[in-house]
Amino acid sequence: MTATDLTALTAAGAVAAIERGDIDAGELFEAYRAAAAEDELNAYLWVAEGRPADATTGPLSGVPLAVKDLFCTEGVPSQAGSKILEGYRPPYTASVVARLAQAGAPLLGKTNQDEFAMGSSNENSAFGPVLNPWDRTRVPGGSSGGSAAAVAAGSAPWALGTDTGGSIRQPAALCGIVGLKPTYGTVSRYGMIAFASSLDQAGPLTRDVTDAALLLRHMVGRDDRDSTSVGFPEEVATPSSERLDGIRLGVPEELTGEGSGVEPGVLAAFEATLKLAEELGATVETCRLPHAPHALAAYYVLAPAEASSNLARYDGVRYGLRVEDGGLVGMYTKTRSRGFGTEVKRRIMLGTYSLSSGYYDAYYGRAQRVRTKIAEDFHSAFERFDFVVTPTSPSVAFELGSKTADPFSMYVNDYCTVPMSLAGIPAISIPNGLSEGLPTGFQLAGPAFSENRILDAAYALEQAIGFDGTDGRTA
Amino acid sequence: MIDREQVLHVARLARLELTEEEVERMSKELSDVLGHIEKIGELDLMGVPPTTHVIEVSNALRPDEPEPSLPREIALANAPAVADGGFLVPSPQAGGE
Amino acid sequence: MNEYEPVIGLEIHVQLSTRTKMFCGCELSFGEPPNTRTCPVCLGLPGTLPRANARAIHFGLMIGLALGCDLAPRSIFHRKNYFYPDLPKGYQISQYDEPLCKGGRLGDVRIHRVHLEEDAAKLVHAGSTGRIHGSDVSVVDFNRGGTPLAEIVTEPDVRSAAQAREWLTLLRTTLRRLGVSDVNMEEGSLRCDANISIRPVGSAQLGTKTELKNMNSFRFLERGVNAEIARQEALLRAGRPVVQETLHFDPTTERITSLRSKEEAHDYRYFPEPDLVPVAISDEMRKAAKADMPELPAAREERLQALGISPASARQLAWRSELGDYFEAALAEDGPTRPDAQPLANWVCNELVARVGEEDPAASKVEPAALARLVALVTEKAVTVSNAKRVLDRLVEEGGDPAQIVEAEGLGAMAGGDDALDPIVEAALAANADAAEKIKDGNMRAIGAIIGHVMRETKGRADGAEVTRIVREKLGV
Ligand SMILES: [Mg+2]
Ligand SMILES: [Zn+2]
């Protein structure tokens, strides 16, 4: 088999081929290592020299894994896309990365991302933007843009990302791959460099739904090192259903109708997928999420507030960048002002402001209550519907630099993904077609711990859609 | 709705140093974003409890059993400045704090 | 000119004697080399998360029970945000509006709240080494960082520095009995800040308060509070206002200096710690805390009084638990030499304390058994009080058995009817004829001279009452 043949396999396909003895795990690793080393999309910030000596062959048979930069990996640069952590090599490895290595998925490389996962285009990386493999003048989405681009371009079989307000689903949509944000708490956050603790969640970015299920199976589970982690109630199964008989899909007016700002082309692809769903036996009806239009506002209070505190540890004392300035306060301010990028500073300012005395109740307190209402909205929606479906992103991949001038125009990319993040519920994005020759994403969200049912439904749709991602890989 | 003075105050709290040009931009951009955010002020949230955790977990306590600490050289390995087995910093007093 | 009355509230930080830190598995440090008791969590490395120590919660509940607090069925941790080199995460995990315990009372002071938090690291000033552009530098040691702390906040019920000191002694004893802390002020496992204001006597409203920090001994607490009260009085009498601020008391100079810090330094931006889940106190946790409760000073005080011990001694023995323990050990001495409670209590509280001072008598050379026997000898009149005190001096110096010392030194009392005593009294009367006359005339005060004479002759072995009896007999009065 040639290297291209090897990297053409899905992860699950590669696992099967290795188990059959058709291919060799070492050769597979080398094929991907070479592809990652030659990557021209700036998707990687670090690539492994070779297969780790202690690589265990668990159920994942040695199929390598690309990991977002913000996962701590012992002795390997873990910089969260930030200059303030440039060259930082942690003394420990994130629980989920260790778990996957145990399961037989060795570390292939660390992928580029928006600084501290703050962004929707990957243009906020201190190490340069990632290019979209479908069109290199466009963004891959963010913040897990490097992971999405690597998987879409075929330089990684699969990758780990993190999703705080859409950072897995949106780049997956813009790169034409599958991205899943699991139920909050089901994947340990220990070792994930924090953006917003109450929202951050790790998840898989893969070429198809089957790979997503396979990777997720070895990610979930309670971790004593994360007080907020919970056990997954069942085994994550391999999806297999071909039909959607009896499945009730709810289409929230607030996220798809007037004022949702969804592009016509994206909306068209969405409508087409709904038709397909009905042909597979699903019923499609409009549902209401009355507070969803306020989700973005609540999110941009809560996430920056938590971030302003999570990022206080970057003070030039124990690790990372330090800029001397004689005194202590001078050292703090110079270090942080030079170390953080513009968007990170903007969010630290926003979060510090909304927590500062006199503003807490008006901002943080209210946002937490809006969060409660949004969770209630979903709860009542799931009494009538199995899933809530929306376009993942209001637009397809946009041109580099086209939205950097106006922060809020960038923030609205998360319009359809943020409500699920606030509710802590699982949601998947699958590619459902092209608009202007660029991939669009279809989002399926379900109640907490409904991952198996989500994967099953997504699998049925995936088969019917028959999306062809090869353009992304050969672009 | 967030003026220059507030920007400077918040920057001090956050230990950030902004150039004149950044101060101007921040106050414009933050005001803009806050303009969108303040729409939640219109909602009636009387009696609605705040959500801090979306998951129903409590305690998750750790038994009081020792785990190995890091060797000192590892603990200090990433430190920008080290002296006498510790992390070297400018004295707070010298920093005017 | 009008009188002022101080209004004082205390804030006490207590290091809990768990094995490991509040939020990580590092063992607590006792003078290990710097930064040898750290891990990714207590160094605040990126990506790490805290895990609350179950025993710290348990100790917190025991403290709450001991202080008569309401144990919150649900409490949560908050982040207190501020920048300082001894604070690795840029925030301290503490509790804010939902603390572990609320309300309560100890002695004559009401408790406002008890909450748990993590201690800061140690910042050692390293002088001007010139390593950083010639400016002043410090070195951070994270061994102490993350040590579990219980913060106990009282209501402003304290009215004097002396009362503050006495109450803190009671609190220390209570915590020591609980076994939740070393409660050593000098070593910093017990730290006390005082919120102090003064107001005209009789006035109901409170004056502006200042926070006085760094009083690392009971003596300094009393001195510091007095100094601050005096400072505020001087200000008010001079018609100048008291400014709300944080003050530092320098024990050596006794001077009070302002720790003026930027006003925004007080904007801690508290918000609920998203990395920790709520603490929900189950019946099991409550029961476990109750089960570990020892007898507390107040209860002991009552029990000792029931033994017939004077209220004053009972309180002293109960509040200074080491005295109480010593006393009860001595009292437990069974057999013929079993002493009575009241005299034994007096000997412990007065004679022994006068000799060992602040230190724990258990650490002295005087075995509880020895003191028990000595007191028994006194009650049996086998040795006089004055000689018994001399025996105690010897015991304090080299220990040993009081009976043997009495024997060896020939300090045994001359019992009544002892014919050795008659001739000595005869001689004394003869040598003090005028005193004898006065006694005959009914002036019993003159007998002092006779007894003094006899005591000199017998080196204090004679029993005063016995001598008096013989004198009356011989003079027929
Ligand atoms: Mg405190
Ligand atoms: Zn530790």
PDB file of C-alpha atoms in Angstrom, chain A residues 236-462:
ATOM      1  CA  VAL A 236     -20.669   4.383  23.211  1.00  0.00           C
ATOM      2  CA  ALA A 237     -21.912   2.087  20.424  1.00  0.00           C
ATOM      3  CA  THR A 238     -20.985   1.896  16.756  1.00  0.00           C
ATOM      4  CA  PRO A 239     -23.806   3.681  14.892  1.00  0.00           C
ATOM      5  CA  SER A 240     -25.644   1.563  12.363  1.00  0.00           C
ATOM      6  CA  SER A 241     -29.188   2.771  11.691  1.00  0.00           C
ATOM      7  CA  GLU A 242     -30.082   3.487   8.092  1.00  0.00           C
ATOM      8  CA  ARG A 243     -33.468   5.057   8.845  1.00  0.00           C
ATOM      9  CA  LEU A 244     -35.010   7.724  11.067  1.00  0.00           C
ATOM     10  CA  ASP A 245     -38.464   6.198  11.483  1.00  0.00           C
ATOM     11  CA  GLY A 246     -40.394   7.851  14.307  1.00  0.00           C
ATOM     12  CA  ILE A 247     -37.621  10.371  14.984  1.00  0.00           C
ATOM     13  CA  ARG A 248     -39.057  13.854  15.682  1.00  0.00           C
ATOM     14  CA  LEU A 249     -36.814  16.740  14.626  1.00  0.00           C
ATOM     15  CA  GLY A 250     -37.478  20.199  16.046  1.00  0.00           C
ATOM     16  CA  VAL A 251     -36.364  23.220  14.032  1.00  0.00           C
ATOM     17  CA  PRO A 252     -36.054  26.231  16.349  1.00  0.00           C
ATOM     18  CA  GLU A 253     -37.593  29.293  14.746  1.00  0.00           C
ATOM     19  CA  GLU A 254     -35.268  31.547  16.731  1.00  0.00           C
ATOM     20  CA  LEU A 255     -32.102  30.014  15.232  1.00  0.00           C
ATOM     21  CA  THR A 256     -33.228  29.467  11.649  1.00  0.00           C
ATOM     22  CA  GLY A 257     -35.920  32.051  10.891  1.00  0.00           C
ATOM     23  CA  GLU A 258     -35.874  35.807  10.391  1.00  0.00           C
ATOM     24  CA  GLY A 259     -32.960  37.590  12.020  1.00  0.00           C
ATOM     25  CA  SER A 260     -30.963  34.405  12.553  1.00  0.00           C
ATOM     26  CA  GLY A 261     -28.562  35.728   9.905  1.00  0.00           C
ATOM     27  CA  VAL A 262     -28.159  32.348   8.255  1.00  0.00           C
ATOM     28  CA  GLU A 263     -26.871  32.660   4.665  1.00  0.00           C
ATOM     29  CA  PRO A 264     -29.300  31.581   1.912  1.00  0.00           C
ATOM     30  CA  GLY A 265     -26.912  28.926   0.580  1.00  0.00           C
ATOM     31  CA  VAL A 266     -26.471  27.459   4.062  1.00  0.00           C
ATOM     32  CA  LEU A 267     -30.222  27.581   4.640  1.00  0.00           C
ATOM     33  CA  ALA A 268     -30.835  25.799   1.333  1.00  0.00           C
ATOM     34  CA  ALA A 269     -28.498  22.958   2.277  1.00  0.00           C
ATOM     35  CA  PHE A 270     -30.229  22.782   5.674  1.00  0.00           C
ATOM     36  CA  GLU A 271     -33.701  22.545   4.052  1.00  0.00           C
ATOM     37  CA  ALA A 272     -32.454  19.832   1.710  1.00  0.00           C
ATOM     38  CA  THR A 273     -31.191  17.779   4.644  1.00  0.00           C
ATOM     39  CA  LEU A 274     -34.560  18.172   6.392  1.00  0.00           C
ATOM     40  CA  LYS A 275     -36.260  16.787   3.250  1.00  0.00           C
ATOM     41  CA  LEU A 276     -33.846  13.863   3.307  1.00  0.00           C
ATOM     42  CA  ALA A 277     -34.618  13.275   6.984  1.00  0.00           C
ATOM     43  CA  GLU A 278     -38.338  13.064   6.199  1.00  0.00           C
ATOM     44  CA  GLU A 279     -37.619  10.572   3.417  1.00  0.00           C
ATOM     45  CA  LEU A 280     -35.797   8.488   6.031  1.00  0.00           C
ATOM     46  CA  GLY A 281     -38.956   8.492   8.176  1.00  0.00           C
ATOM     47  CA  ALA A 282     -38.392  11.452  10.468  1.00  0.00           C
ATOM     48  CA  THR A 283     -40.989  14.102  11.215  1.00  0.00           C
ATOM     49  CA  VAL A 284     -39.883  17.730  11.040  1.00  0.00           C
ATOM     50  CA  GLU A 285     -41.656  20.503  12.935  1.00  0.00           C
ATOM     51  CA  THR A 286     -40.918  24.014  14.121  1.00  0.00           C
ATOM     52  CA  CYS A 287     -40.052  24.288  17.810  1.00  0.00           C
ATOM     53  CA  ARG A 288     -39.468  27.190  20.147  1.00  0.00           C
ATOM     54  CA  LEU A 289     -36.376  28.116  22.128  1.00  0.00           C
ATOM     55  CA  PRO A 290     -37.623  31.523  23.352  1.00  0.00           C
ATOM     56  CA  HIS A 291     -34.395  32.477  25.086  1.00  0.00           C
ATOM     57  CA  ALA A 292     -32.002  31.263  22.386  1.00  0.00           C
ATOM     58  CA  PRO A 293     -31.658  34.772  20.891  1.00  0.00           C
ATOM     59  CA  HIS A 294     -30.174  35.851  24.230  1.00  0.00           C
ATOM     60  CA  ALA A 295     -27.723  32.946  24.397  1.00  0.00           C
ATOM     61  CA  LEU A 296     -24.928  34.820  22.650  1.00  0.00           C
ATOM     62  CA  ALA A 297     -25.208  37.745  25.065  1.00  0.00           C
ATOM     63  CA  ALA A 298     -25.199  35.428  28.112  1.00  0.00           C
ATOM     64  CA  TYR A 299     -22.276  33.513  26.656  1.00  0.00           C
ATOM     65  CA  TYR A 300     -20.228  36.668  26.080  1.00  0.00           C
ATOM     66  CA  VAL A 301     -20.696  37.560  29.738  1.00  0.00           C
ATOM     67  CA  LEU A 302     -20.037  34.143  31.284  1.00  0.00           C
ATOM     68  CA  ALA A 303     -17.162  32.914  29.117  1.00  0.00           C
ATOM     69  CA  PRO A 304     -15.037  36.078  29.304  1.00  0.00           C
ATOM     70  CA  ALA A 305     -15.706  36.365  33.055  1.00  0.00           C
ATOM     71  CA  GLU A 306     -14.404  32.861  33.704  1.00  0.00           C
ATOM     72  CA  ALA A 307     -11.573  33.458  31.240  1.00  0.00           C
ATOM     73  CA  SER A 308     -10.473  36.664  32.981  1.00  0.00           C
ATOM     74  CA  SER A 309      -9.926  34.571  36.120  1.00  0.00           C
ATOM     75  CA  ASN A 310      -8.521  31.467  34.380  1.00  0.00           C
ATOM     76  CA  LEU A 311      -5.910  33.587  32.621  1.00  0.00           C
ATOM     77  CA  ALA A 312      -4.767  35.399  35.788  1.00  0.00           C
ATOM     78  CA  ARG A 313      -2.154  32.662  36.367  1.00  0.00           C
ATOM     79  CA  TYR A 314      -0.108  33.891  33.394  1.00  0.00           C
ATOM     80  CA  ASP A 315       1.940  36.319  35.425  1.00  0.00           C
ATOM     81  CA  GLY A 316       5.526  35.530  34.443  1.00  0.00           C
ATOM     82  CA  VAL A 317       6.369  33.889  37.774  1.00  0.00           C
ATOM     83  CA  ARG A 318       6.291  30.100  37.309  1.00  0.00           C
ATOM     84  CA  TYR A 319       6.246  29.484  33.547  1.00  0.00           C
ATOM     85  CA  GLY A 320       5.836  31.123  30.193  1.00  0.00           C
ATOM     86  CA  LEU A 321       6.777  34.571  29.009  1.00  0.00           C
ATOM     87  CA  ARG A 322       8.177  37.164  31.393  1.00  0.00           C
ATOM     88  CA  VAL A 323       8.978  40.760  30.573  1.00  0.00           C
ATOM     89  CA  GLU A 324      11.052  42.470  33.260  1.00  0.00           C
ATOM     90  CA  ASP A 325      10.208  46.019  34.215  1.00  0.00           C
ATOM     91  CA  GLY A 326      11.950  46.598  37.522  1.00  0.00           C
ATOM     92  CA  GLY A 327       8.959  46.349  39.822  1.00  0.00           C
ATOM     93  CA  LEU A 328       6.378  43.615  40.310  1.00  0.00           C
ATOM     94  CA  VAL A 329       3.328  45.378  38.883  1.00  0.00           C
ATOM     95  CA  GLY A 330       5.389  46.484  35.914  1.00  0.00           C
ATOM     96  CA  MET A 331       6.526  42.890  35.349  1.00  0.00           C
ATOM     97  CA  TYR A 332       2.919  41.669  35.548  1.00  0.00           C
ATOM     98  CA  THR A 333       1.490  44.245  33.160  1.00  0.00           C
ATOM     99  CA  LYS A 334       4.337  44.135  30.631  1.00  0.00           C
ATOM    100  CA  THR A 335       4.340  40.317  30.610  1.00  0.00           C
ATOM    101  CA  ARG A 336       0.587  40.053  30.131  1.00  0.00           C
ATOM    102  CA  SER A 337       0.326  42.928  27.664  1.00  0.00           C
ATOM    103  CA  ARG A 338       3.042  41.488  25.420  1.00  0.00           C
ATOM    104  CA  GLY A 339       2.050  37.849  25.969  1.00  0.00           C
ATOM    105  CA  PHE A 340      -1.670  38.050  25.200  1.00  0.00           C
ATOM    106  CA  GLY A 341      -3.138  38.824  21.789  1.00  0.00           C
ATOM    107  CA  THR A 342      -5.765  41.449  21.058  1.00  0.00           C
ATOM    108  CA  GLU A 343      -8.843  39.199  21.251  1.00  0.00           C
ATOM    109  CA  VAL A 344      -7.657  37.617  24.520  1.00  0.00           C
ATOM    110  CA  LYS A 345      -7.071  41.058  26.031  1.00  0.00           C
ATOM    111  CA  ARG A 346     -10.494  42.161  24.811  1.00  0.00           C
ATOM    112  CA  ARG A 347     -12.178  39.221  26.544  1.00  0.00           C
ATOM    113  CA  ILE A 348     -10.122  39.613  29.737  1.00  0.00           C
ATOM    114  CA  MET A 349     -11.239  43.239  29.830  1.00  0.00           C
ATOM    115  CA  LEU A 350     -14.858  42.308  29.154  1.00  0.00           C
ATOM    116  CA  GLY A 351     -14.841  39.587  31.821  1.00  0.00           C
ATOM    117  CA  THR A 352     -13.034  41.695  34.404  1.00  0.00           C
ATOM    118  CA  TYR A 353     -15.528  44.508  33.816  1.00  0.00           C
ATOM    119  CA  SER A 354     -18.615  42.306  34.185  1.00  0.00           C
ATOM    120  CA  LEU A 355     -17.305  40.819  37.456  1.00  0.00           C
ATOM    121  CA  SER A 356     -16.128  44.111  38.918  1.00  0.00           C
ATOM    122  CA  SER A 357     -17.975  45.573  41.870  1.00  0.00           C
ATOM    123  CA  GLY A 358     -21.303  47.123  40.968  1.00  0.00           C
ATOM    124  CA  TYR A 359     -21.723  45.177  37.742  1.00  0.00           C
ATOM    125  CA  TYR A 360     -21.864  41.532  38.915  1.00  0.00           C
ATOM    126  CA  ASP A 361     -25.652  41.353  39.277  1.00  0.00           C
ATOM    127  CA  ALA A 362     -26.380  43.217  36.054  1.00  0.00           C
ATOM    128  CA  TYR A 363     -24.071  41.026  33.994  1.00  0.00           C
ATOM    129  CA  TYR A 364     -22.780  37.770  35.520  1.00  0.00           C
ATOM    130  CA  GLY A 365     -25.773  37.192  37.766  1.00  0.00           C
ATOM    131  CA  ARG A 366     -28.278  37.851  34.967  1.00  0.00           C
ATOM    132  CA  ALA A 367     -26.332  35.768  32.456  1.00  0.00           C
ATOM    133  CA  GLN A 368     -26.414  32.787  34.850  1.00  0.00           C
ATOM    134  CA  ARG A 369     -30.198  33.139  35.031  1.00  0.00           C
ATOM    135  CA  VAL A 370     -30.521  33.380  31.271  1.00  0.00           C
ATOM    136  CA  ARG A 371     -28.480  30.175  31.196  1.00  0.00           C
ATOM    137  CA  THR A 372     -31.084  28.525  33.399  1.00  0.00           C
ATOM    138  CA  LYS A 373     -33.879  29.649  31.057  1.00  0.00           C
ATOM    139  CA  ILE A 374     -32.046  28.335  27.997  1.00  0.00           C
ATOM    140  CA  ALA A 375     -31.592  24.923  29.648  1.00  0.00           C
ATOM    141  CA  GLU A 376     -35.328  24.953  30.467  1.00  0.00           C
ATOM    142  CA  ASP A 377     -36.152  25.831  26.830  1.00  0.00           C
ATOM    143  CA  PHE A 378     -34.269  22.751  25.637  1.00  0.00           C
ATOM    144  CA  HIS A 379     -35.817  20.631  28.343  1.00  0.00           C
ATOM    145  CA  SER A 380     -39.325  21.415  27.222  1.00  0.00           C
ATOM    146  CA  ALA A 381     -38.324  21.103  23.543  1.00  0.00           C
ATOM    147  CA  PHE A 382     -37.057  17.568  24.218  1.00  0.00           C
ATOM    148  CA  GLU A 383     -40.437  16.646  25.668  1.00  0.00           C
ATOM    149  CA  ARG A 384     -41.833  16.945  22.149  1.00  0.00           C
ATOM    150  CA  PHE A 385     -38.748  16.278  20.024  1.00  0.00           C
ATOM    151  CA  ASP A 386     -35.918  13.767  19.931  1.00  0.00           C
ATOM    152  CA  PHE A 387     -33.461  16.297  18.551  1.00  0.00           C
ATOM    153  CA  VAL A 388     -33.183  19.998  17.864  1.00  0.00           C
ATOM    154  CA  VAL A 389     -31.565  20.660  14.481  1.00  0.00           C
ATOM    155  CA  THR A 390     -29.994  23.808  13.032  1.00  0.00           C
ATOM    156  CA  PRO A 391     -27.357  24.836  10.534  1.00  0.00           C
ATOM    157  CA  THR A 392     -24.063  24.607  12.462  1.00  0.00           C
ATOM    158  CA  SER A 393     -22.734  27.938  11.244  1.00  0.00           C
ATOM    159  CA  PRO A 394     -24.708  30.801   9.703  1.00  0.00           C
ATOM    160  CA  SER A 395     -22.103  31.037   6.940  1.00  0.00           C
ATOM    161  CA  VAL A 396     -19.574  28.973   5.018  1.00  0.00           C
ATOM    162  CA  ALA A 397     -15.849  29.530   5.452  1.00  0.00           C
ATOM    163  CA  PHE A 398     -15.176  33.251   5.084  1.00  0.00           C
ATOM    164  CA  GLU A 399     -12.135  35.039   3.724  1.00  0.00           C
ATOM    165  CA  LEU A 400      -9.127  35.550   5.950  1.00  0.00           C
ATOM    166  CA  GLY A 401      -9.285  39.021   7.504  1.00  0.00           C
ATOM    167  CA  SER A 402     -12.869  39.681   6.475  1.00  0.00           C
ATOM    168  CA  LYS A 403     -14.303  39.767  10.001  1.00  0.00           C
ATOM    169  CA  THR A 404     -11.336  40.717  12.179  1.00  0.00           C
ATOM    170  CA  ALA A 405     -12.268  44.410  12.183  1.00  0.00           C
ATOM    171  CA  ASP A 406     -15.570  44.006  14.028  1.00  0.00           C
ATOM    172  CA  PRO A 407     -15.518  41.668  17.063  1.00  0.00           C
ATOM    173  CA  PHE A 408     -19.252  41.115  17.207  1.00  0.00           C
ATOM    174  CA  SER A 409     -19.490  40.118  13.542  1.00  0.00           C
ATOM    175  CA  MET A 410     -17.055  37.343  14.486  1.00  0.00           C
ATOM    176  CA  TYR A 411     -19.025  36.420  17.616  1.00  0.00           C
ATOM    177  CA  VAL A 412     -22.251  35.786  15.649  1.00  0.00           C
ATOM    178  CA  ASN A 413     -20.574  32.745  14.056  1.00  0.00           C
ATOM    179  CA  ASP A 414     -21.480  30.979  17.321  1.00  0.00           C
ATOM    180  CA  TYR A 415     -25.140  32.002  17.112  1.00  0.00           C
ATOM    181  CA  CYS A 416     -26.420  28.459  16.509  1.00  0.00           C
ATOM    182  CA  THR A 417     -23.874  26.569  18.643  1.00  0.00           C
ATOM    183  CA  VAL A 418     -23.740  28.624  21.851  1.00  0.00           C
ATOM    184  CA  PRO A 419     -27.224  27.685  23.160  1.00  0.00           C
ATOM    185  CA  MET A 420     -26.249  23.989  23.406  1.00  0.00           C
ATOM    186  CA  SER A 421     -22.989  24.900  25.140  1.00  0.00           C
ATOM    187  CA  LEU A 422     -24.856  26.926  27.780  1.00  0.00           C
ATOM    188  CA  ALA A 423     -27.261  24.015  28.330  1.00  0.00           C
ATOM    189  CA  GLY A 424     -24.352  21.540  28.529  1.00  0.00           C
ATOM    190  CA  ILE A 425     -26.055  19.191  26.069  1.00  0.00           C
ATOM    191  CA  PRO A 426     -24.415  17.120  23.315  1.00  0.00           C
ATOM    192  CA  ALA A 427     -24.466  18.273  19.697  1.00  0.00           C
ATOM    193  CA  ILE A 428     -22.867  17.021  16.517  1.00  0.00           C
ATOM    194  CA  SER A 429     -22.088  18.755  13.223  1.00  0.00           C
ATOM    195  CA  ILE A 430     -22.004  16.702  10.041  1.00  0.00           C
ATOM    196  CA  PRO A 431     -21.220  17.958   6.536  1.00  0.00           C
ATOM    197  CA  ASN A 432     -24.470  18.248   4.591  1.00  0.00           C
ATOM    198  CA  GLY A 433     -23.471  19.755   1.279  1.00  0.00           C
ATOM    199  CA  LEU A 434     -21.769  22.651  -0.410  1.00  0.00           C
ATOM    200  CA  SER A 435     -22.591  26.308  -0.847  1.00  0.00           C
ATOM    201  CA  GLU A 436     -20.427  28.348  -3.216  1.00  0.00           C
ATOM    202  CA  GLY A 437     -18.276  25.203  -3.399  1.00  0.00           C
ATOM    203  CA  LEU A 438     -17.641  25.276   0.327  1.00  0.00           C
ATOM    204  CA  PRO A 439     -18.903  22.802   2.953  1.00  0.00           C
ATOM    205  CA  THR A 440     -21.930  23.510   5.113  1.00  0.00           C
ATOM    206  CA  GLY A 441     -22.717  21.882   8.450  1.00  0.00           C
ATOM    207  CA  PHE A 442     -25.878  20.344   9.888  1.00  0.00           C
ATOM    208  CA  GLN A 443     -26.196  20.385  13.688  1.00  0.00           C
ATOM    209  CA  LEU A 444     -28.099  17.791  15.694  1.00  0.00           C
ATOM    210  CA  ALA A 445     -28.536  18.381  19.429  1.00  0.00           C
ATOM    211  CA  GLY A 446     -30.125  16.051  21.988  1.00  0.00           C
ATOM    212  CA  PRO A 447     -30.684  15.773  25.736  1.00  0.00           C
ATOM    213  CA  ALA A 448     -27.745  15.167  28.090  1.00  0.00           C
ATOM    214  CA  PHE A 449     -26.145  11.726  27.592  1.00  0.00           C
ATOM    215  CA  SER A 450     -28.049  11.094  24.321  1.00  0.00           C
ATOM    216  CA  GLU A 451     -24.783  10.739  22.371  1.00  0.00           C
ATOM    217  CA  ASN A 452     -25.608   7.228  21.182  1.00  0.00           C
ATOM    218  CA  ARG A 453     -28.927   8.313  19.713  1.00  0.00           C
ATOM    219  CA  ILE A 454     -27.362  11.437  18.198  1.00  0.00           C
ATOM    220  CA  LEU A 455     -24.620   9.352  16.557  1.00  0.00           C
ATOM    221  CA  ASP A 456     -27.172   6.888  15.225  1.00  0.00           C
ATOM    222  CA  ALA A 457     -29.319   9.621  13.657  1.00  0.00           C
ATOM    223  CA  ALA A 458     -26.246  11.433  12.324  1.00  0.00           C
ATOM    224  CA  TYR A 459     -25.041   8.166  10.800  1.00  0.00           C
ATOM    225  CA  ALA A 460     -28.355   7.592   8.998  1.00  0.00           C
ATOM    226  CA  LEU A 461     -28.260  11.147   7.609  1.00  0.00           C
ATOM    227  CA  GLU A 462     -24.588  10.801   6.662  1.00  0.00           C
TER     228      GLU A 462
END
